[in-house]
Amino acid sequence: MSSRRLAVAITTALLLAVGATACESGDSGGPASGGKIALLLPESQTTRYEQHDRPLFEARVKELCADCEIIYSNAQQDQSRQQQQAEAALNNGAQVLVLDPVDGAAAATIVSLAKSKNVPVISYDRLIQNAPVDYYISFDNERVGQLQGETLVNRLKELGKTSGDIVMINGSPTDNNAKLFNKGAHSALDTSGFKTVPTPDFFTPEWKPENAQKFMEGQIAQLGKDGFVGVYAANDGTAGGAISAMRAAGITPVPPTTGQDAELAAIQRIVGGDQYMTVYKAFKPEADRAAELAVALLKGEKPSTDRTVNNGATEVPSFLLEPQSVTRENVKETVVADKLYTIEQICTSAYAAACQAAGLT
Ligand code: BGC
């Protein structure tokens, strides 16, 4: 099923579920009025949170509940700051928490506090572990890693390569998603004839591009400029760091490098040939689902889901969306068709020739 059709199917299922619950409780199912929802996001160096997740979530809540108030905070990669932000939101009367945790294990403390006040918690994008979370909305994150691994291997084979080292740059060690991306990537890479280095796997502290860049510099020094055939980078930020390190070392062309998030800078690198692929996880269905769930919970409803994910403490009712691989060949059919970016935004003067060559202009 295409990601768009899947998203539509999930929306329909969720709306039906919300509607069904509303009928059961004798509620009219009409627009909610009033209430406070806290949205707690983890960082802002990755562009998705401030550019997509936050505005999309706020817009959908406003559509469903014009009088609802959203208490927004961004933890800037600091778990204790996120803890304080959650406490402040609860003290300020938040009735639902939508939490994308900096640290999925440590965030269990926030869930306990919310539960002590009977406030439901939606785990947004990243799973909170070992805590009685009410819902989890995300993508199939193992599939994200698998797409990255498969697309990289296919490209290397296209280039006539069948063996060699792939430098692996994983996400933050405190993010459960990073573990799932890693698992999915290994499922595609371990049987491919290529070998991931180093061992044990490297996880980038705080997902910081500069940490990935420093790590890549070390790998280049160790392996040599042509001592590896590709780079697995878990997201576009870490890909950007790795590519800067390779460029600074004078490696041209940069070997196939993966990413994730469809950041504008990454799409431009893809068009220009510095990055091979990214994974597009449509932000709107994810933010919309979270907003719909939050408003339903405010109304005292408990929408049903068709699957659960075990977080160590409980089977969390979950919605998992389908990610999509983006290379130069399908930029138009994916992020442009979805109106994430216009051709004008991608094809700035620095990318004019590359855009023409890629058939974008
Ligand atoms: C998200 C990615 C993001 C990364 C860094 C992950 O949990 O799923 O989209 O790039 O965190 O913030």
Tab-separated table of C-alpha atoms and ligand atoms in Angstrom:
chain	number	residue	atom	x	y	z
A	1	MET	CA	0.000	0.000	0.000
A	2	SER	CA	1.371	3.477	-0.797
A	3	SER	CA	2.225	5.666	2.190
A	4	ARG	CA	-0.502	8.079	1.192
A	5	ARG	CA	-3.131	5.337	1.032
A	6	LEU	CA	-1.901	3.914	4.295
A	7	ALA	CA	-2.110	7.340	5.925
A	8	VAL	CA	-5.671	7.757	4.626
A	9	ALA	CA	-6.585	4.300	5.899
A	10	ILE	CA	-5.176	5.116	9.315
A	11	THR	CA	-6.960	8.462	9.439
A	12	THR	CA	-10.211	6.752	8.552
A	13	ALA	CA	-9.638	4.069	11.170
A	14	LEU	CA	-8.848	6.670	13.799
A	15	LEU	CA	-11.827	8.844	12.939
A	16	LEU	CA	-14.093	5.806	13.008
A	17	ALA	CA	-12.595	4.781	16.340
A	18	VAL	CA	-13.048	8.263	17.778
A	19	GLY	CA	-16.595	8.388	16.404
A	20	ALA	CA	-17.446	4.951	17.782
A	21	THR	CA	-16.199	5.831	21.242
A	22	ALA	CA	-18.022	9.139	21.142
A	23	CYS	CA	-21.276	7.288	20.345
A	24	GLU	CA	-20.701	4.735	23.103
A	25	SER	CA	-20.279	7.472	25.682
A	26	GLY	CA	-23.353	9.297	24.381
A	27	ASP	CA	-21.136	12.188	23.283
A	28	SER	CA	-22.136	14.074	20.146
A	29	GLY	CA	-18.575	13.805	18.839
A	30	GLY	CA	-18.682	17.516	17.929
A	31	PRO	CA	-15.812	19.949	18.339
A	32	ALA	CA	-14.251	19.897	21.789
A	33	SER	CA	-14.189	23.121	23.731
A	34	GLY	CA	-11.463	24.262	26.069
A	35	GLY	CA	-8.670	22.295	27.642
A	36	LYS	CA	-4.891	22.369	27.785
A	37	ILE	CA	-2.602	20.109	25.796
A	38	ALA	CA	1.176	20.093	26.307
A	39	LEU	CA	3.443	19.397	23.340
A	40	LEU	CA	6.985	18.598	24.485
A	41	LEU	CA	9.526	18.223	21.678
A	42	PRO	CA	13.150	17.127	22.135
A	43	GLU	CA	15.413	19.433	20.149
A	44	SER	CA	15.634	22.059	17.431
A	45	GLN	CA	18.853	21.366	15.526
A	46	THR	CA	16.876	18.867	13.405
A	47	THR	CA	14.569	21.101	11.379
A	48	ARG	CA	11.506	18.885	11.511
A	49	TYR	CA	10.386	19.857	15.027
A	50	GLU	CA	10.032	23.634	14.662
A	51	GLN	CA	9.297	23.660	10.915
A	52	HIS	CA	6.841	20.793	10.666
A	53	ASP	CA	5.790	18.880	13.792
A	54	ARG	CA	4.948	21.875	15.948
A	55	PRO	CA	3.008	24.035	13.448
A	56	LEU	CA	1.142	21.026	12.001
A	57	PHE	CA	0.156	19.783	15.452
A	58	GLU	CA	-0.990	23.221	16.563
A	59	ALA	CA	-3.024	23.761	13.410
A	60	ARG	CA	-4.838	20.417	13.714
A	61	VAL	CA	-5.628	20.975	17.399
A	62	LYS	CA	-7.053	24.402	16.560
A	63	GLU	CA	-9.226	22.885	13.826
A	64	LEU	CA	-10.639	20.316	16.224
A	65	CYS	CA	-10.828	22.503	19.307
A	66	ALA	CA	-10.685	26.238	18.740
A	67	ASP	CA	-10.605	27.005	22.481
A	68	CYS	CA	-7.894	24.530	23.346
A	69	GLU	CA	-4.642	25.915	24.647
A	70	ILE	CA	-1.322	24.376	23.660
A	71	ILE	CA	1.574	24.594	26.078
A	72	TYR	CA	4.642	24.153	23.909
A	73	SER	CA	8.227	23.494	24.949
A	74	ASN	CA	11.413	22.288	23.301
A	75	ALA	CA	14.054	20.616	25.506
A	76	GLN	CA	17.068	21.401	23.273
A	77	GLN	CA	18.398	17.862	23.817
A	78	ASP	CA	18.452	18.194	27.592
A	79	GLN	CA	16.500	15.540	29.504
A	80	SER	CA	16.440	17.399	32.821
A	81	ARG	CA	15.171	20.464	31.011
A	82	GLN	CA	12.409	18.326	29.476
A	83	GLN	CA	11.550	17.015	32.938
A	84	GLN	CA	11.190	20.609	34.193
A	85	GLN	CA	9.151	21.577	31.145
A	86	ALA	CA	6.787	18.650	31.754
A	87	GLU	CA	6.447	19.589	35.436
A	88	ALA	CA	5.738	23.198	34.483
A	89	ALA	CA	3.100	22.090	31.954
A	90	LEU	CA	1.397	19.871	34.547
A	91	ASN	CA	1.480	22.662	37.142
A	92	ASN	CA	-0.025	24.919	34.531
A	93	GLY	CA	-2.991	22.537	34.175
A	94	ALA	CA	-2.070	20.435	31.124
A	95	GLN	CA	-4.692	17.695	30.735
A	96	VAL	CA	-2.856	15.655	28.073
A	97	LEU	CA	0.899	15.344	27.451
A	98	VAL	CA	2.224	14.730	23.940
A	99	LEU	CA	5.820	13.844	24.688
A	100	ASP	CA	8.713	13.204	22.289
A	101	PRO	CA	11.364	12.211	24.833
A	102	VAL	CA	15.015	13.243	24.768
A	103	ASP	CA	15.707	10.083	26.754
A	104	GLY	CA	13.128	7.329	26.344
A	105	ALA	CA	14.089	5.553	29.569
A	106	ALA	CA	14.407	8.631	31.809
A	107	ALA	CA	11.065	9.970	30.546
A	108	ALA	CA	9.301	7.232	32.546
A	109	THR	CA	9.551	9.664	35.499
A	110	ILE	CA	7.484	12.192	33.574
A	111	VAL	CA	4.857	9.533	32.869
A	112	SER	CA	4.646	8.630	36.590
A	113	LEU	CA	4.131	12.247	37.491
A	114	ALA	CA	1.457	12.690	34.807
A	115	LYS	CA	-0.286	9.494	35.944
A	116	SER	CA	-0.333	10.724	39.543
A	117	LYS	CA	-2.435	13.606	38.228
A	118	ASN	CA	-4.548	11.389	35.936
A	119	VAL	CA	-3.066	13.027	32.869
A	120	PRO	CA	-2.752	10.710	29.838
A	121	VAL	CA	0.525	10.615	27.914
A	122	ILE	CA	0.981	10.152	24.167
A	123	SER	CA	4.478	9.025	23.210
A	124	TYR	CA	5.199	11.049	20.100
A	125	ASP	CA	7.565	9.649	17.467
A	126	ARG	CA	9.958	8.139	20.061
A	127	LEU	CA	8.788	5.425	22.431
A	128	ILE	CA	8.931	6.065	26.190
A	129	GLN	CA	10.092	2.870	27.843
A	130	ASN	CA	8.936	0.968	30.916
A	131	ALA	CA	6.066	3.290	31.715
A	132	PRO	CA	2.270	3.117	31.428
A	133	VAL	CA	2.071	5.213	28.273
A	134	ASP	CA	-1.442	5.629	26.831
A	135	TYR	CA	-0.633	5.801	23.113
A	136	TYR	CA	2.335	5.730	20.762
A	137	ILE	CA	2.270	7.414	17.373
A	138	SER	CA	5.254	7.008	15.106
A	139	PHE	CA	6.578	5.402	11.944
A	140	ASP	CA	7.694	1.844	11.407
A	141	ASN	CA	11.182	2.722	12.558
A	142	GLU	CA	12.812	-0.613	11.830
A	143	ARG	CA	11.533	-0.180	8.300
A	144	VAL	CA	13.247	3.249	8.207
A	145	GLY	CA	16.603	1.581	8.911
A	146	GLN	CA	15.887	-1.183	6.435
A	147	LEU	CA	15.073	1.341	3.695
A	148	GLN	CA	18.323	3.181	4.403
A	149	GLY	CA	20.347	-0.053	4.301
A	150	GLU	CA	18.636	-1.468	1.195
A	151	THR	CA	18.851	1.753	-0.791
A	152	LEU	CA	22.543	2.103	0.078
A	153	VAL	CA	23.337	-1.480	-0.936
A	154	ASN	CA	21.414	-1.152	-4.204
A	155	ARG	CA	23.345	1.998	-5.056
A	156	LEU	CA	26.706	0.387	-4.263
A	157	LYS	CA	25.806	-2.560	-6.486
A	158	GLU	CA	24.796	-0.149	-9.253
A	159	LEU	CA	28.282	1.331	-8.933
A	160	GLY	CA	29.734	-2.141	-9.425
A	161	LYS	CA	30.759	-2.697	-5.806
A	162	THR	CA	30.077	-5.956	-4.000
A	163	SER	CA	32.235	-5.649	-0.876
A	164	GLY	CA	33.938	-3.072	1.354
A	165	ASP	CA	33.424	-1.146	4.564
A	166	ILE	CA	30.407	1.020	5.289
A	167	VAL	CA	30.988	3.577	8.034
A	168	MET	CA	27.961	3.403	10.311
A	169	ILE	CA	26.826	6.513	12.180
A	170	ASN	CA	23.811	5.771	14.367
A	171	GLY	CA	21.539	8.162	16.255
A	172	SER	CA	21.489	9.122	19.921
A	173	PRO	CA	22.031	6.293	22.393
A	174	THR	CA	19.114	7.569	24.503
A	175	ASP	CA	16.600	7.474	21.636
A	176	ASN	CA	14.730	4.193	21.207
A	177	ASN	CA	14.239	5.058	17.524
A	178	ALA	CA	18.012	5.065	17.003
A	179	LYS	CA	18.096	1.434	18.160
A	180	LEU	CA	15.273	0.521	15.776
A	181	PHE	CA	16.915	2.326	12.825
A	182	ASN	CA	20.139	0.453	13.661
A	183	LYS	CA	18.353	-2.902	13.823
A	184	GLY	CA	16.583	-2.343	10.505
A	185	ALA	CA	19.802	-1.177	8.839
A	186	HIS	CA	21.707	-4.225	10.045
A	187	SER	CA	18.976	-6.475	8.674
A	188	ALA	CA	19.732	-5.092	5.212
A	189	LEU	CA	23.503	-4.601	5.516
A	190	ASP	CA	24.665	-7.728	7.318
A	191	THR	CA	23.748	-10.077	4.489
A	192	SER	CA	24.807	-7.723	1.694
A	193	GLY	CA	28.493	-8.584	1.295
A	194	PHE	CA	29.479	-5.214	2.804
A	195	LYS	CA	30.736	-4.784	6.359
A	196	THR	CA	29.747	-2.055	8.805
A	197	VAL	CA	32.529	-0.363	10.767
A	198	PRO	CA	33.481	0.268	13.502
A	199	THR	CA	32.649	-2.546	15.885
A	200	PRO	CA	30.926	-2.062	18.265
A	201	ASP	CA	28.477	0.295	16.582
A	202	PHE	CA	28.924	4.016	17.140
A	203	PHE	CA	25.914	6.014	18.416
A	204	THR	CA	26.091	9.808	18.039
A	205	PRO	CA	25.712	11.611	21.381
A	206	GLU	CA	22.576	13.794	21.267
A	207	TRP	CA	22.180	13.255	17.504
A	208	LYS	CA	24.523	16.243	17.072
A	209	PRO	CA	25.836	16.851	13.538
A	210	GLU	CA	29.136	18.114	14.975
A	211	ASN	CA	29.582	14.858	16.911
A	212	ALA	CA	28.977	12.872	13.707
A	213	GLN	CA	31.455	15.098	11.895
A	214	LYS	CA	34.149	14.522	14.522
A	215	PHE	CA	33.525	10.785	14.444
A	216	MET	CA	33.754	10.730	10.631
A	217	GLU	CA	37.040	12.652	10.751
A	218	GLY	CA	38.411	9.907	12.994
A	219	GLN	CA	37.157	7.183	10.640
A	220	ILE	CA	38.749	8.871	7.625
A	221	ALA	CA	42.048	9.141	9.532
A	222	GLN	CA	41.847	5.487	10.483
A	223	LEU	CA	40.567	3.900	7.271
A	224	GLY	CA	42.064	6.273	4.745
A	225	LYS	CA	40.209	8.487	2.269
A	226	ASP	CA	39.292	5.547	0.056
A	227	GLY	CA	39.128	2.956	2.797
A	228	PHE	CA	35.315	2.761	2.774
A	229	VAL	CA	32.650	2.451	0.071
A	230	GLY	CA	29.660	4.122	1.718
A	231	VAL	CA	28.313	5.859	4.807
A	232	TYR	CA	25.216	4.872	6.736
A	233	ALA	CA	24.113	8.029	8.566
A	234	ALA	CA	20.938	7.665	10.607
A	235	ASN	CA	19.483	11.083	9.783
A	236	ASP	CA	20.118	14.154	7.666
A	237	GLY	CA	21.852	16.030	10.488
A	238	THR	CA	24.430	13.286	11.016
A	239	ALA	CA	24.710	12.858	7.216
A	240	GLY	CA	25.480	16.578	6.922
A	241	GLY	CA	28.230	16.232	9.548
A	242	ALA	CA	29.735	13.188	7.819
A	243	ILE	CA	29.613	14.863	4.403
A	244	SER	CA	31.345	17.985	5.774
A	245	ALA	CA	34.122	15.770	7.146
A	246	MET	CA	34.516	13.954	3.810
A	247	ARG	CA	34.512	17.202	1.844
A	248	ALA	CA	37.076	18.766	4.193
A	249	ALA	CA	39.297	15.725	3.646
A	250	GLY	CA	39.054	16.277	-0.115
A	251	ILE	CA	37.014	13.146	-0.858
A	252	THR	CA	35.267	13.595	-4.227
A	253	PRO	CA	32.868	12.306	-5.151
A	254	VAL	CA	31.496	11.638	-1.702
A	255	PRO	CA	30.577	7.925	-1.515
A	256	PRO	CA	26.856	7.051	-1.229
A	257	THR	CA	25.569	8.393	2.084
A	258	THR	CA	22.151	7.847	3.650
A	259	GLY	CA	19.994	10.143	5.771
A	260	GLN	CA	16.488	10.644	7.125
A	261	ASP	CA	13.941	13.473	7.598
A	262	ALA	CA	13.861	14.985	4.109
A	263	GLU	CA	15.385	18.207	5.450
A	264	LEU	CA	15.613	20.915	2.804
A	265	ALA	CA	19.433	20.966	3.022
A	266	ALA	CA	19.490	17.196	2.519
A	267	ILE	CA	17.163	17.344	-0.491
A	268	GLN	CA	19.532	19.918	-1.969
A	269	ARG	CA	22.535	17.688	-1.241
A	270	ILE	CA	20.684	14.805	-2.909
A	271	VAL	CA	19.949	16.887	-5.989
A	272	GLY	CA	23.573	18.090	-6.010
A	273	GLY	CA	24.934	14.543	-5.581
A	274	ASP	CA	26.584	14.864	-2.140
A	275	GLN	CA	24.019	12.699	-0.338
A	276	TYR	CA	22.459	9.646	-1.937
A	277	MET	CA	19.163	9.261	-0.121
A	278	THR	CA	16.958	10.376	2.728
A	279	VAL	CA	13.890	8.828	4.311
A	280	TYR	CA	10.732	10.883	4.123
A	281	LYS	CA	8.360	10.358	7.011
A	282	ALA	CA	5.351	12.490	6.135
A	283	PHE	CA	5.042	14.889	9.069
A	284	LYS	CA	1.408	15.812	8.558
A	285	PRO	CA	-0.211	12.418	9.157
A	286	GLU	CA	1.963	11.935	12.242
A	287	ALA	CA	1.240	15.373	13.738
A	288	ASP	CA	-2.446	15.161	12.743
A	289	ARG	CA	-2.885	11.748	14.384
A	290	ALA	CA	-1.264	13.005	17.577
A	291	ALA	CA	-3.499	16.088	17.629
A	292	GLU	CA	-6.627	14.001	16.958
A	293	LEU	CA	-5.700	11.622	19.752
A	294	ALA	CA	-4.912	14.436	22.185
A	295	VAL	CA	-8.273	16.115	21.559
A	296	ALA	CA	-10.092	12.773	21.847
A	297	LEU	CA	-8.382	12.146	25.207
A	298	LEU	CA	-9.353	15.617	26.389
A	299	LYS	CA	-12.947	14.668	25.704
A	300	GLY	CA	-12.488	11.540	27.784
A	301	GLU	CA	-12.541	9.225	24.770
A	302	LYS	CA	-10.258	6.271	24.259
A	303	PRO	CA	-9.799	5.689	20.524
A	304	SER	CA	-8.928	2.137	19.594
A	305	THR	CA	-5.901	1.236	17.493
A	306	ASP	CA	-5.317	-1.882	15.454
A	307	ARG	CA	-1.930	-2.648	16.949
A	308	THR	CA	0.160	-2.359	20.091
A	309	VAL	CA	3.878	-1.995	20.771
A	310	ASN	CA	5.443	-3.412	23.922
A	311	ASN	CA	7.495	-0.803	25.797
A	312	GLY	CA	8.684	-3.092	28.590
A	313	ALA	CA	5.827	-2.142	30.914
A	314	THR	CA	2.748	-2.501	28.778
A	315	GLU	CA	1.319	-3.124	25.313
A	316	VAL	CA	0.954	0.474	24.161
A	317	PRO	CA	-1.902	1.100	21.676
A	318	SER	CA	-0.046	2.386	18.626
A	319	PHE	CA	-0.289	3.941	15.199
A	320	LEU	CA	2.739	3.298	12.978
A	321	LEU	CA	3.016	5.025	9.616
A	322	GLU	CA	4.999	3.965	6.533
A	323	PRO	CA	8.275	5.723	5.669
A	324	GLN	CA	9.435	6.318	2.112
A	325	SER	CA	12.876	6.361	0.503
A	326	VAL	CA	13.821	9.510	-1.451
A	327	THR	CA	16.605	9.706	-4.026
A	328	ARG	CA	17.209	12.218	-6.805
A	329	GLU	CA	14.868	10.164	-9.001
A	330	ASN	CA	11.732	10.680	-6.904
A	331	VAL	CA	12.175	14.101	-5.232
A	332	LYS	CA	9.361	15.419	-7.444
A	333	GLU	CA	6.950	12.559	-6.713
A	334	THR	CA	7.509	12.689	-2.951
A	335	VAL	CA	8.428	15.897	-1.125
A	336	VAL	CA	7.437	18.233	-3.957
A	337	ALA	CA	4.143	16.410	-4.662
A	338	ASP	CA	3.384	16.505	-0.920
A	339	LYS	CA	4.038	20.287	-0.951
A	340	LEU	CA	6.746	19.934	1.684
A	341	TYR	CA	8.980	22.168	-0.453
A	342	THR	CA	8.489	24.025	-3.693
A	343	ILE	CA	10.870	23.621	-6.623
A	344	GLU	CA	11.898	27.261	-5.957
A	345	GLN	CA	12.920	26.421	-2.393
A	346	ILE	CA	15.035	23.466	-3.517
A	347	CYS	CA	16.429	24.952	-6.685
A	348	THR	CA	18.214	28.045	-5.410
A	349	SER	CA	20.911	29.529	-7.640
A	350	ALA	CA	23.598	27.237	-6.176
A	351	TYR	CA	21.560	24.217	-7.326
A	352	ALA	CA	20.305	25.594	-10.663
A	353	ALA	CA	22.442	23.313	-12.861
A	354	ALA	CA	21.908	20.243	-10.650
A	355	CYS	CA	18.151	20.851	-10.647
A	356	GLN	CA	18.079	21.057	-14.405
A	357	ALA	CA	20.104	17.861	-14.726
A	358	ALA	CA	17.739	16.140	-12.301
A	359	GLY	CA	14.722	17.258	-14.338
A	360	LEU	CA	13.334	19.439	-11.563
A	361	THR	CA	13.402	22.669	-13.575
B	1	BGC	C1	13.394	11.008	14.784
B	1	BGC	C2	14.121	11.516	13.575
B	1	BGC	C3	15.093	12.625	13.975
B	1	BGC	C4	15.951	12.226	15.172
B	1	BGC	C5	16.761	13.395	15.705
B	1	BGC	C6	14.387	10.579	15.836
B	1	BGC	O1	13.755	10.089	16.955
B	1	BGC	O2	12.550	9.938	14.427
B	1	BGC	O3	13.192	11.977	12.631
B	1	BGC	O4	15.957	12.935	12.928
B	1	BGC	O5	15.158	11.711	16.207
B	1	BGC	O6	15.946	14.340	16.310
